[in-house]
XYZ file of C-alpha atoms in Angstrom:
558
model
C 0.000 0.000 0.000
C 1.431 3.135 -0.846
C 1.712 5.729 2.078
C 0.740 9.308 1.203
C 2.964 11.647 -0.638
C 4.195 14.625 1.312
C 5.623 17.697 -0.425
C 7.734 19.383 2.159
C 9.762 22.210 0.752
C 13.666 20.815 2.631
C 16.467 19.331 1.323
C 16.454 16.305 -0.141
C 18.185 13.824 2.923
C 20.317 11.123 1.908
C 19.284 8.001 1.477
C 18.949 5.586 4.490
C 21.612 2.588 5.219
C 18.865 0.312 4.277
C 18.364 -0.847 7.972
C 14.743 -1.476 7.218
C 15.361 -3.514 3.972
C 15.668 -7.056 2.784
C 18.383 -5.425 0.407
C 20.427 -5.118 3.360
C 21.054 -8.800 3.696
C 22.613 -8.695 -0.173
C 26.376 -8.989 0.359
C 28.436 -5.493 0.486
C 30.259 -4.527 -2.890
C 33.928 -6.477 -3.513
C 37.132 -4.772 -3.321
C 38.109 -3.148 -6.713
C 41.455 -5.078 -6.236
C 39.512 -8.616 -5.537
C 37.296 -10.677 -7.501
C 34.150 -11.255 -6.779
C 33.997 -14.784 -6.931
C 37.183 -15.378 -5.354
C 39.806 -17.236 -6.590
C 39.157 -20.564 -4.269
C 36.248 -23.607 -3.352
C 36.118 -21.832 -0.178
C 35.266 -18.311 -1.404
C 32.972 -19.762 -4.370
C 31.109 -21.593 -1.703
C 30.684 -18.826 0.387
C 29.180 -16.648 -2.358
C 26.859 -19.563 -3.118
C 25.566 -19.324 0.159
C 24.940 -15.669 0.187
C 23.380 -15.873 -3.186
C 20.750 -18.866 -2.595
C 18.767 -16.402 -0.147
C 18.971 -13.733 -2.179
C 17.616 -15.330 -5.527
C 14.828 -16.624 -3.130
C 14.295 -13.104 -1.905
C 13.963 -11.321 -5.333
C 11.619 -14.518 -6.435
C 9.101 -13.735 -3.881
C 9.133 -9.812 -4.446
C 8.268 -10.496 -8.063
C 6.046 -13.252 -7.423
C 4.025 -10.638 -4.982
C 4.549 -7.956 -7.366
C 2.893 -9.452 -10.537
C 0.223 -10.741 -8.052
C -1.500 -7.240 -6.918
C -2.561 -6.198 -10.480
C -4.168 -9.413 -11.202
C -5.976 -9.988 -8.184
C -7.214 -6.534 -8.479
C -8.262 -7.191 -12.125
C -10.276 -10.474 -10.617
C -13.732 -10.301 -8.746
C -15.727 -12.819 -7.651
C -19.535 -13.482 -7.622
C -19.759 -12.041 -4.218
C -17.534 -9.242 -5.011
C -19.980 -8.382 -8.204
C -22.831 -8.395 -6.265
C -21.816 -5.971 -3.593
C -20.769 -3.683 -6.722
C -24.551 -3.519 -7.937
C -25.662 -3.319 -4.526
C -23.529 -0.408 -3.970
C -24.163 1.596 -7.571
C -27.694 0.959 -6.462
C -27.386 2.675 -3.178
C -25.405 5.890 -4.593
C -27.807 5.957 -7.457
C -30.668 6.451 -4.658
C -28.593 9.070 -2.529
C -27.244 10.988 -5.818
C -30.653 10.735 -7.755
C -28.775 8.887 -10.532
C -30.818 5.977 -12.173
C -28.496 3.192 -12.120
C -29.124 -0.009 -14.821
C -31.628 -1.427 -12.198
C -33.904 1.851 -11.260
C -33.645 2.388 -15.078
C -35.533 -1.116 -15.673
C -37.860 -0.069 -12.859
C -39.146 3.549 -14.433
C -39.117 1.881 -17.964
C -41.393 -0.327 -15.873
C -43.978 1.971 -14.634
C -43.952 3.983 -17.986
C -47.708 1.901 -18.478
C -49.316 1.715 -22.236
C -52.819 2.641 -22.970
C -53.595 -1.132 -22.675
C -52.378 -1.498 -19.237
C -54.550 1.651 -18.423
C -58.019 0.990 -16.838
C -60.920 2.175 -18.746
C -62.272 4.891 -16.291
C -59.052 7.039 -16.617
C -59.490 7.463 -20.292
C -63.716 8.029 -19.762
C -62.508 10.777 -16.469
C -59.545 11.696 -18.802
C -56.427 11.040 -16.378
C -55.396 9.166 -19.230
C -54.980 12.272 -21.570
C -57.687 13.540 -24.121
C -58.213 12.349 -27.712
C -56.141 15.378 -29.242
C -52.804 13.609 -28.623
C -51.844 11.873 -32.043
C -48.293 10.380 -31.320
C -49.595 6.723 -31.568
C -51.055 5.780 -34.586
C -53.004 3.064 -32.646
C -56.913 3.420 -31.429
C -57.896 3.034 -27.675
C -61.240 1.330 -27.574
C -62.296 -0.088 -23.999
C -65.640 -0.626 -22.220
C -66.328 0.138 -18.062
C -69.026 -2.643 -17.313
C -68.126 -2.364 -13.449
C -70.980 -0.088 -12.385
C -74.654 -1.687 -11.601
C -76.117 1.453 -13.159
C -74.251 2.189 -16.537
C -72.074 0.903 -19.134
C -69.769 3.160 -20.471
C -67.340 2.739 -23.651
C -64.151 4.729 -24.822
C -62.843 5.413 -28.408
C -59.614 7.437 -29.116
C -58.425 7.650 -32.816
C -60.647 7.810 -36.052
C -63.911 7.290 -34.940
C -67.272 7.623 -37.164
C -70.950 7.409 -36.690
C -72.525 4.824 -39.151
C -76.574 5.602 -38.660
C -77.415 3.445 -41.109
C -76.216 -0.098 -39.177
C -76.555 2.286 -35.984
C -73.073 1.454 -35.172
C -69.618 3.482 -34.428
C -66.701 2.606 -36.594
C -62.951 2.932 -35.084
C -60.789 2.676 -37.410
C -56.992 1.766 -36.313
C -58.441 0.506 -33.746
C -55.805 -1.641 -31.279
C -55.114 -5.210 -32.371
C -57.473 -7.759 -31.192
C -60.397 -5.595 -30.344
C -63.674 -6.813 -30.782
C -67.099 -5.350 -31.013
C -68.780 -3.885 -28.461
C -72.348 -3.009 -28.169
C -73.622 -0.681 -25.481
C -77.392 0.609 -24.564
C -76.135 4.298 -23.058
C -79.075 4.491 -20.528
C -77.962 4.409 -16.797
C -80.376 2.191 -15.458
C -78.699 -0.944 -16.174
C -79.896 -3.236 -13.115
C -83.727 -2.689 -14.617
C -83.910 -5.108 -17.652
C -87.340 -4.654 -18.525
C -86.743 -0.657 -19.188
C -83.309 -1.016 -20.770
C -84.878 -3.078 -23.452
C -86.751 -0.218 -24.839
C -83.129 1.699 -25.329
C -81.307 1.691 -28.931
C -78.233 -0.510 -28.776
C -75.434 1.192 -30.523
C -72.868 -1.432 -32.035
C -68.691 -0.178 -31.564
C -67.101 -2.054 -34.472
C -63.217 -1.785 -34.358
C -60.760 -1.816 -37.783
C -57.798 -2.956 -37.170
C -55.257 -0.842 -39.422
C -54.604 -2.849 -42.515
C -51.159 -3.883 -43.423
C -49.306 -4.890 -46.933
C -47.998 -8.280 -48.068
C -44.142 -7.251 -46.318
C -45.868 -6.327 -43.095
C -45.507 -2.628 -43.604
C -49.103 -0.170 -43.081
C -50.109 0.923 -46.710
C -50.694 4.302 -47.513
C -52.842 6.566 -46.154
C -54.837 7.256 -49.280
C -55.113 3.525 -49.719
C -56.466 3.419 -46.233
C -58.959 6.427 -46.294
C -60.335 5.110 -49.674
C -61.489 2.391 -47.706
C -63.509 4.154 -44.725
C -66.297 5.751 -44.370
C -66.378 9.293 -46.026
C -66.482 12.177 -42.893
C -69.603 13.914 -43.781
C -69.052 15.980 -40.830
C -65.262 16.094 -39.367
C -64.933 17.786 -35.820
C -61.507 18.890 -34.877
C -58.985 17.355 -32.862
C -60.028 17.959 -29.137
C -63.621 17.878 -29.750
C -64.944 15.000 -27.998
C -68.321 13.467 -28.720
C -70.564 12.074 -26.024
C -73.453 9.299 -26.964
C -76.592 8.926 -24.745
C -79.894 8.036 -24.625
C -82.698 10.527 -23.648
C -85.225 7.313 -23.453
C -86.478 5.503 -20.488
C -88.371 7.340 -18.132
C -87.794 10.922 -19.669
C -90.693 12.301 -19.341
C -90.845 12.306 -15.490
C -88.687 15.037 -14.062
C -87.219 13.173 -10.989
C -85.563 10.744 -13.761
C -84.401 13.361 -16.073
C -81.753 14.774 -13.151
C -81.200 11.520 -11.453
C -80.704 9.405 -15.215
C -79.828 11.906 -17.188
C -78.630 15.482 -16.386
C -76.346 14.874 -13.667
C -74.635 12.054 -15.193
C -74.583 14.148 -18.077
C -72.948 16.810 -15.934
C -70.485 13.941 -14.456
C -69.353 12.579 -17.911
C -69.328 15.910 -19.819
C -68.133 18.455 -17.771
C -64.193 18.040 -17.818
C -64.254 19.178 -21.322
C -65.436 22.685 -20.491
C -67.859 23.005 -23.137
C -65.578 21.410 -26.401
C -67.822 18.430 -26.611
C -70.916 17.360 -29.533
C -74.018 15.609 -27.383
C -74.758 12.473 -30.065
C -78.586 11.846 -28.664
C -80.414 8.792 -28.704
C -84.026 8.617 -28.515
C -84.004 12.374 -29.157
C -86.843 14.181 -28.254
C -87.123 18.092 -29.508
C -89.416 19.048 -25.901
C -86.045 17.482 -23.825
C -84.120 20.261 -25.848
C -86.266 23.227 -25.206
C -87.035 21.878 -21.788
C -83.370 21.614 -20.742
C -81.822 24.076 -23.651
C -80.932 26.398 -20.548
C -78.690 23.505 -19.347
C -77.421 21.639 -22.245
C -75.930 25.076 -23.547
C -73.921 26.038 -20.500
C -72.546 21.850 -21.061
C -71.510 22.006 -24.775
C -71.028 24.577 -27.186
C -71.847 22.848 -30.502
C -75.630 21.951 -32.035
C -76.825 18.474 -30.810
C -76.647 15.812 -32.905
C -79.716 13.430 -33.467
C -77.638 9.901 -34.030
C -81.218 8.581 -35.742
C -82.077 10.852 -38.038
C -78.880 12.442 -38.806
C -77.829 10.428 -41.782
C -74.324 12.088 -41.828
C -71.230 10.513 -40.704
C -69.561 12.497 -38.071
C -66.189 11.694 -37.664
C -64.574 12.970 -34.250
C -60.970 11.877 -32.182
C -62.638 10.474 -29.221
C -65.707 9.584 -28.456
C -67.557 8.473 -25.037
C -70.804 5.574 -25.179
C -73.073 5.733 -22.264
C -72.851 7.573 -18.867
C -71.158 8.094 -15.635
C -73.020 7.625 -12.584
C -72.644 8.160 -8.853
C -76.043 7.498 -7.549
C -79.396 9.369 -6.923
C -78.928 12.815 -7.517
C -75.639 12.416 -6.560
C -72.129 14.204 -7.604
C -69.538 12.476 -5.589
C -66.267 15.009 -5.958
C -64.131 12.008 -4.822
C -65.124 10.129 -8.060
C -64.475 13.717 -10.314
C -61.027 14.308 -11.660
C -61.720 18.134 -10.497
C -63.173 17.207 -7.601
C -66.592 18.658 -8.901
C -69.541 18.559 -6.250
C -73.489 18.420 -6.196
C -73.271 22.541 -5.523
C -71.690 22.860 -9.007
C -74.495 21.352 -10.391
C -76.675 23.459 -8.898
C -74.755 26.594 -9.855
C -75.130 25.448 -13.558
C -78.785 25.355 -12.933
C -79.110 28.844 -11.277
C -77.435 30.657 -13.765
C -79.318 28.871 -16.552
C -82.425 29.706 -15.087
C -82.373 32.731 -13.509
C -81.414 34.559 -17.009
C -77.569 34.584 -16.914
C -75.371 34.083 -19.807
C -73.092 30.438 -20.148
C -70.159 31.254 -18.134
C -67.252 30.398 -19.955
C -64.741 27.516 -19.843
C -62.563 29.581 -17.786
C -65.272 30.666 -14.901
C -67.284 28.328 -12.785
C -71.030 29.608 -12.417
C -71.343 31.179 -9.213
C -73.328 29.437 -6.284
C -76.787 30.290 -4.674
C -75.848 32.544 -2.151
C -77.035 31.824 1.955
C -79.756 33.799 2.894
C -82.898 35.154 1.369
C -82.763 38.812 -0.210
C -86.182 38.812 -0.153
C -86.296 39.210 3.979
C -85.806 42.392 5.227
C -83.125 42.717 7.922
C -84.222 45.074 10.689
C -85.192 43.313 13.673
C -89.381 44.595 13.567
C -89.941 43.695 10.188
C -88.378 40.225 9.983
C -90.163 39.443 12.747
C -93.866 40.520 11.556
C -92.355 39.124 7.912
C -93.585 35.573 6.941
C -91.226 32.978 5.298
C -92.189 31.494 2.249
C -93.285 28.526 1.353
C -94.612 26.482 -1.914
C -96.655 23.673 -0.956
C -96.381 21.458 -3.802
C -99.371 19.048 -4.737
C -100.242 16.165 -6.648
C -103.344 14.875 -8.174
C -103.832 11.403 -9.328
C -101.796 9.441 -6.404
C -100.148 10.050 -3.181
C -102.774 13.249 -2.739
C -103.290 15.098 0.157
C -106.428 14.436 1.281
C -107.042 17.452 3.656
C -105.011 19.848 1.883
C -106.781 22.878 3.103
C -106.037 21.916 6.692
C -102.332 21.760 5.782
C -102.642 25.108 4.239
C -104.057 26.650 7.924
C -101.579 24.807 10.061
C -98.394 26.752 7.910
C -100.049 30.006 8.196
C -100.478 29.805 12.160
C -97.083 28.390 12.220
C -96.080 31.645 10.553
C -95.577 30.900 7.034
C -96.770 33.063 3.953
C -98.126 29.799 1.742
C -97.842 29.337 -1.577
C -99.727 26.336 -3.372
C -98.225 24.865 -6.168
C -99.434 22.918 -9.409
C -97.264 21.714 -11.218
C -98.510 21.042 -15.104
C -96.142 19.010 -17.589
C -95.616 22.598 -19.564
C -95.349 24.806 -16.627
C -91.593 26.440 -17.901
C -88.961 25.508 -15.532
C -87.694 29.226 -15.040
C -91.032 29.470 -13.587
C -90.118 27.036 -10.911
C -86.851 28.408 -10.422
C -87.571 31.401 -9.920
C -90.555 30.814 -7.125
C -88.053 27.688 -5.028
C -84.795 30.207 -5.688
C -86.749 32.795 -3.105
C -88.658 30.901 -0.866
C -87.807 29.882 2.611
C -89.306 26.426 2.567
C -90.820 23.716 0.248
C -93.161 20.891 1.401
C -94.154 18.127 -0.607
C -95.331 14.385 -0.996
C -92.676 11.929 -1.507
C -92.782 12.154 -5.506
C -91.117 13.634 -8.288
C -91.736 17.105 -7.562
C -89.161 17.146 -4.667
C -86.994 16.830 -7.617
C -86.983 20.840 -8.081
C -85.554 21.001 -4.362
C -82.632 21.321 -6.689
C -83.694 25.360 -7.220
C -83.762 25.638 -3.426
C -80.812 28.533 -1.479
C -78.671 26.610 1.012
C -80.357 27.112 4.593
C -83.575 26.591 3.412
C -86.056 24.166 4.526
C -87.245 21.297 2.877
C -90.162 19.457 4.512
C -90.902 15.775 2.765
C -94.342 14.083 3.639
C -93.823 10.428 3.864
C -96.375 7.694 3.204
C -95.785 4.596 4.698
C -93.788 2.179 2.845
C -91.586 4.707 1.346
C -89.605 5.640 4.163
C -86.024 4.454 2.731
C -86.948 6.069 -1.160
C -87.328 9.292 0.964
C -84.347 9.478 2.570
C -81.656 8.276 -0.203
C -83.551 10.326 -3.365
C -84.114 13.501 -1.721
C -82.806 13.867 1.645
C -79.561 12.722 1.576
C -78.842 15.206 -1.576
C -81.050 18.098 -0.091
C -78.597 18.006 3.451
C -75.446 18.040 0.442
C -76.667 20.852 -0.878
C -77.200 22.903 2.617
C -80.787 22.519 3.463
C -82.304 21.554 5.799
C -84.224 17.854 6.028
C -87.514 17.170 7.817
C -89.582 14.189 7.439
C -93.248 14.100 8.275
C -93.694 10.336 8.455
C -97.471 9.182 7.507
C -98.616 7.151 10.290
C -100.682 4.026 9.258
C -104.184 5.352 10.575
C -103.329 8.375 8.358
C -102.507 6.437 5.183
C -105.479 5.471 2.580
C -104.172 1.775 2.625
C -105.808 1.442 6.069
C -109.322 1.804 4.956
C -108.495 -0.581 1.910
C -106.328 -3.182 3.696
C -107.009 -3.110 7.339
C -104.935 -0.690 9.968
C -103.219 -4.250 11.154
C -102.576 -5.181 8.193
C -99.299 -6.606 6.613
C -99.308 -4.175 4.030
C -99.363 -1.433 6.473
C -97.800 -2.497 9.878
C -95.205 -4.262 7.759
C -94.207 -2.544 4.401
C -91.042 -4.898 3.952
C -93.471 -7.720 3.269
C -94.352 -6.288 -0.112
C -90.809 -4.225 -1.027
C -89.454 -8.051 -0.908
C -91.482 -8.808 -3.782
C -89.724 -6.021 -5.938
C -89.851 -2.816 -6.969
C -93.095 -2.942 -8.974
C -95.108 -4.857 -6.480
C -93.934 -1.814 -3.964
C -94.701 0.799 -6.539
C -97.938 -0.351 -7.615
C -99.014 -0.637 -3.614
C -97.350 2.296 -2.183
C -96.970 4.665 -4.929
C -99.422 4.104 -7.230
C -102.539 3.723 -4.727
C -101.992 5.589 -1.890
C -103.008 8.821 -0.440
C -102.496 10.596 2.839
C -104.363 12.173 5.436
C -101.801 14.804 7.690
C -102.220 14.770 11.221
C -102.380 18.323 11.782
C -101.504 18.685 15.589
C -97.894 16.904 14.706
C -97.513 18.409 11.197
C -97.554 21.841 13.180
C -95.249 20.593 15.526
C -92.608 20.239 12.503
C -93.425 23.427 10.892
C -92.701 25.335 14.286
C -89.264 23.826 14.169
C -89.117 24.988 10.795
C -90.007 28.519 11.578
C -86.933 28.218 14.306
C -84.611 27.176 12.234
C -85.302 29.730 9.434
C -85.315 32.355 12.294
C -82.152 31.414 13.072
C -80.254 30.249 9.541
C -80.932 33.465 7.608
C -78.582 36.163 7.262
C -80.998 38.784 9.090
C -81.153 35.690 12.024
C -77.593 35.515 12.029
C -76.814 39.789 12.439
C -79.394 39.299 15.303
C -77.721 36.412 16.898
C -74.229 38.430 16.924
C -76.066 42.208 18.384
């Protein structure tokens, strides 16, 4: 081992005697006068002797010598693992991919393929506009009970002849899909009634040597584009069949999971409707605008092909009236939703992509603020009726108990072509809504956060109650009551028997289905409100709208 050079700046000293050396047992220089052998047996033998030690000497030294480089140049298998193991751990300290971190990034560096569907339907995956890979993306999400939604990125073109979608390019060994883009998916009987729309996939065709023919070659084959959207421009295919026609249905099936699906693409998307029906446009225009920004596209009767980059079948879904922000790349809520709908309705041009509408503000503007008139002003509230089923039978009683309880009431009904901004604009300022379990509660939806909403339940429909409407009114800020029909009250007990299964135990009949529970508890039932408790609720009401509005709040902090 070589010891370390020092540079001192003195005089060179001369060298050492060789004390510390093996040279020092060589034998001294000879006499110039003598020979070095010497001239007798006796001196030749005594040179021998000297010399045998030495030869072994210098042997060794260059034995040891040429030994050092080559054992140096020599490593063994443990020896070669500790190297790797060591470049390994300086790679990690230094941030320097060594040959095995370089295997593991090449690793996670995942192909479409390996991708699940639902990041290229949310778009973590990356939208349709990206054209580096010359190969399609075509997958189908079948996980969800409610919906089945598909996924096309490349060359992708509506054939409403054969009511199909061709991809073309599409990834080797694809096969056809066929989708019915309706999200009630667990109810066979309706989803039957819903177009099927066939995905056919073409592969990209190849030449005799392997190599893709030419483009022309290849175009002169497809489809011609009638209609070509740019790159970017996403198209989304639904179904606006089913229950449409009942407004509870067209949120809960449609327009939210139309919101969920659509949204992320800030307005640069073509709606491709099944099923299309022209009142669902004017109905919902208000909506639908503030969603896309291009003319909807009737996949039936629209006998052009409309090519587009990517293209979604079928429909998110998070639940009833639900918009879960955990399940939104943006993290999108129910509130959004209902932002979309307030500046729709309430007159307000589409925001655009780069400003969120603005939420329904706390508070009531109607309400005046100094302490003597709120208190001698009445809250509103609509009182919203129905008339073939699930009527209340002594409405005018109701209508008495809200007024002592200090409400200003308002009776609503409803008619299939009463306008929606006309329902908008009498929920967005009043204090409180109460209504029969039903699709009217639907329009809760219009309500201010703080607000009350007050839900008569008839028996048998106590769970529908809470998971439709209550569970999304309390997301949205209002506040939940339940008046809970009591089976003397209900009109089952004059037709069944008060002690009878169907109304002492309503899970007899729900275990039968969903149509045997409809047809009893939905379809032929009425309701008789006991006044004396109903009033009991409404006080509480009255409390908490005393107490929630913005005039109740200044008062609290005087």
């Amino acid at each position: 081992m070589q010891q370390p050079q020092h540079h001192h700046h003195h005089k060179p000293k001369p060298a050492l005697s060789g004390s510390l050396s093996w040279i020092r047992r060589s034998p001294p220089p000879s006499p110039p006068h003598k020979k070095p052998w010497g001239s007798g047996a006796g001196g030749r033998g005594r040179y021998a002797c000297r010399l045998v030690p030495l030869l072994v000497l210098t042997l060794y030294s260059l034995f040891t010598v040429l030994r050092i480089p080559s054992s140096s140049l020599v490593v063994n298998t443990a020896d070669s693992e500790r190297v790797e193991r060591r470049d390994d751990v300086e790679a990690f300290k230094t941030h320097l991919p060594s040959n095995q971190n370089g295997l593991q990034a090449r690793q996670e560096t995942r192909s479409p393929a390996s991708l699940p569907c639902s990041a290229f339907i949310s778009g973590e995956a990356g939208g349709g506009g990206d054209s580096s890979s010359s190969e399609g993306v075509l997958c189908c999400d079948r996980s969800h009970y409610r919906s089945d939604v598909c996924y096309l990125r490349g060359d992708a073109r509506t054939d409403p002849s054969t009511s199909s979608i061709l991809l073309y390019d599409a990834p080797r060994g694809a096969a056809p899909e066929k989708v019915r883009p309706y999200t009630r998916k667990f109810e066979d009987s309706i989803m039957r009634t819903i177009d099927e729309v066939t995905i056919l996939p073409v592969a990209s065709d190849h030449s005799a040597n392997g190599t893709s023919s030419s483009t022309n070659s290849r175009d002169s084959l497809r489809r011609r584009c009638d209609v070509r959207h740019p790159p970017g421009v996403a198209a989304v295919v639904f179904s606006t069949g089913g229950y449409t026609g009942n407004v509870y249905h067209e949120f809960s099936d449609g327009l939210i999971p139309l919101f969920v699906t659509s949204q992320r693409f800030r307005g640069e998307v073509v709606f491709v409707v099944l099923e299309y029906h022209y009142w669902w446009l004017v109905r919902y225009g208000a909506i639908l605008e503030r969603l896309t920004n291009y003319k909807i596209v009737d996949f039936r009767y629209d006998r052009r092909v409309h090519c587009f980059s990517e293209m979604i079948v079928g429909l998110r879904i998070h639940g009833e009236l639900v918009v879960d922000p955990k399940l939104m790349p943006n993290g999108k809520g129910l509130q959004d939703f209902q932002a979309l709908l307030h500046q729709g309705y309430s007159g307000g041009k589409p925001s655009s992509s780069s400003s969120a509408p603005a939420a329904l503000p706390l508070g009531l503007p109607s309400r005046p603020c100094d302490h003597a008139a709120a208190k001698a002003a009445k809250p509103k509230m609509l009182i919203f009726i129905r008339k073939q089923n699930r009527v209340i039978l002594n409405l005018p009683h109701v209508v008495t108990a809200c007024r002592r309880a200090g409400f200003a009431p308002h009776v609503m009904n409803l008619r299939r072509q009463t306008p929606l901004p006309v329902i908008h604009a009498a929920l967005a300022s009043a204090d409180a809504m109460v209504a029969v379990h039903g699709a009217a509660v639907t329009h809760f939806l219009f309500m201010r956060p703080g607000t009350v909403l007050l839900q008569i339940v008839p028996v048998g429909l106590d769970w529908a109650a809470e998971s439709f409407y209550g569970k999304p009114a309390q997301e949205l800020g209002l506040k939940y009551m339940e008046y809970k029909v009591a089976p003397e009250e209900s009109s089952l007990a004059a037709e069944y028997g008060v002690n009878s299964t169907v109304v002492r135990d309503p899970s007899v009949i729900s275990s039968q289905g969903w149509w045997e529970m409809k047809k009893v508890y939905m379809d032929r039932q009425n309701v008789t409100v006991g006044v004396k408790r109903f009033g009991e609720l409404l006080r509480t009401a009255r409390l908490h709208l005393r107490n929630a509005t913005a005039c109740g709040k200044a008062a609290a902090l005087r």
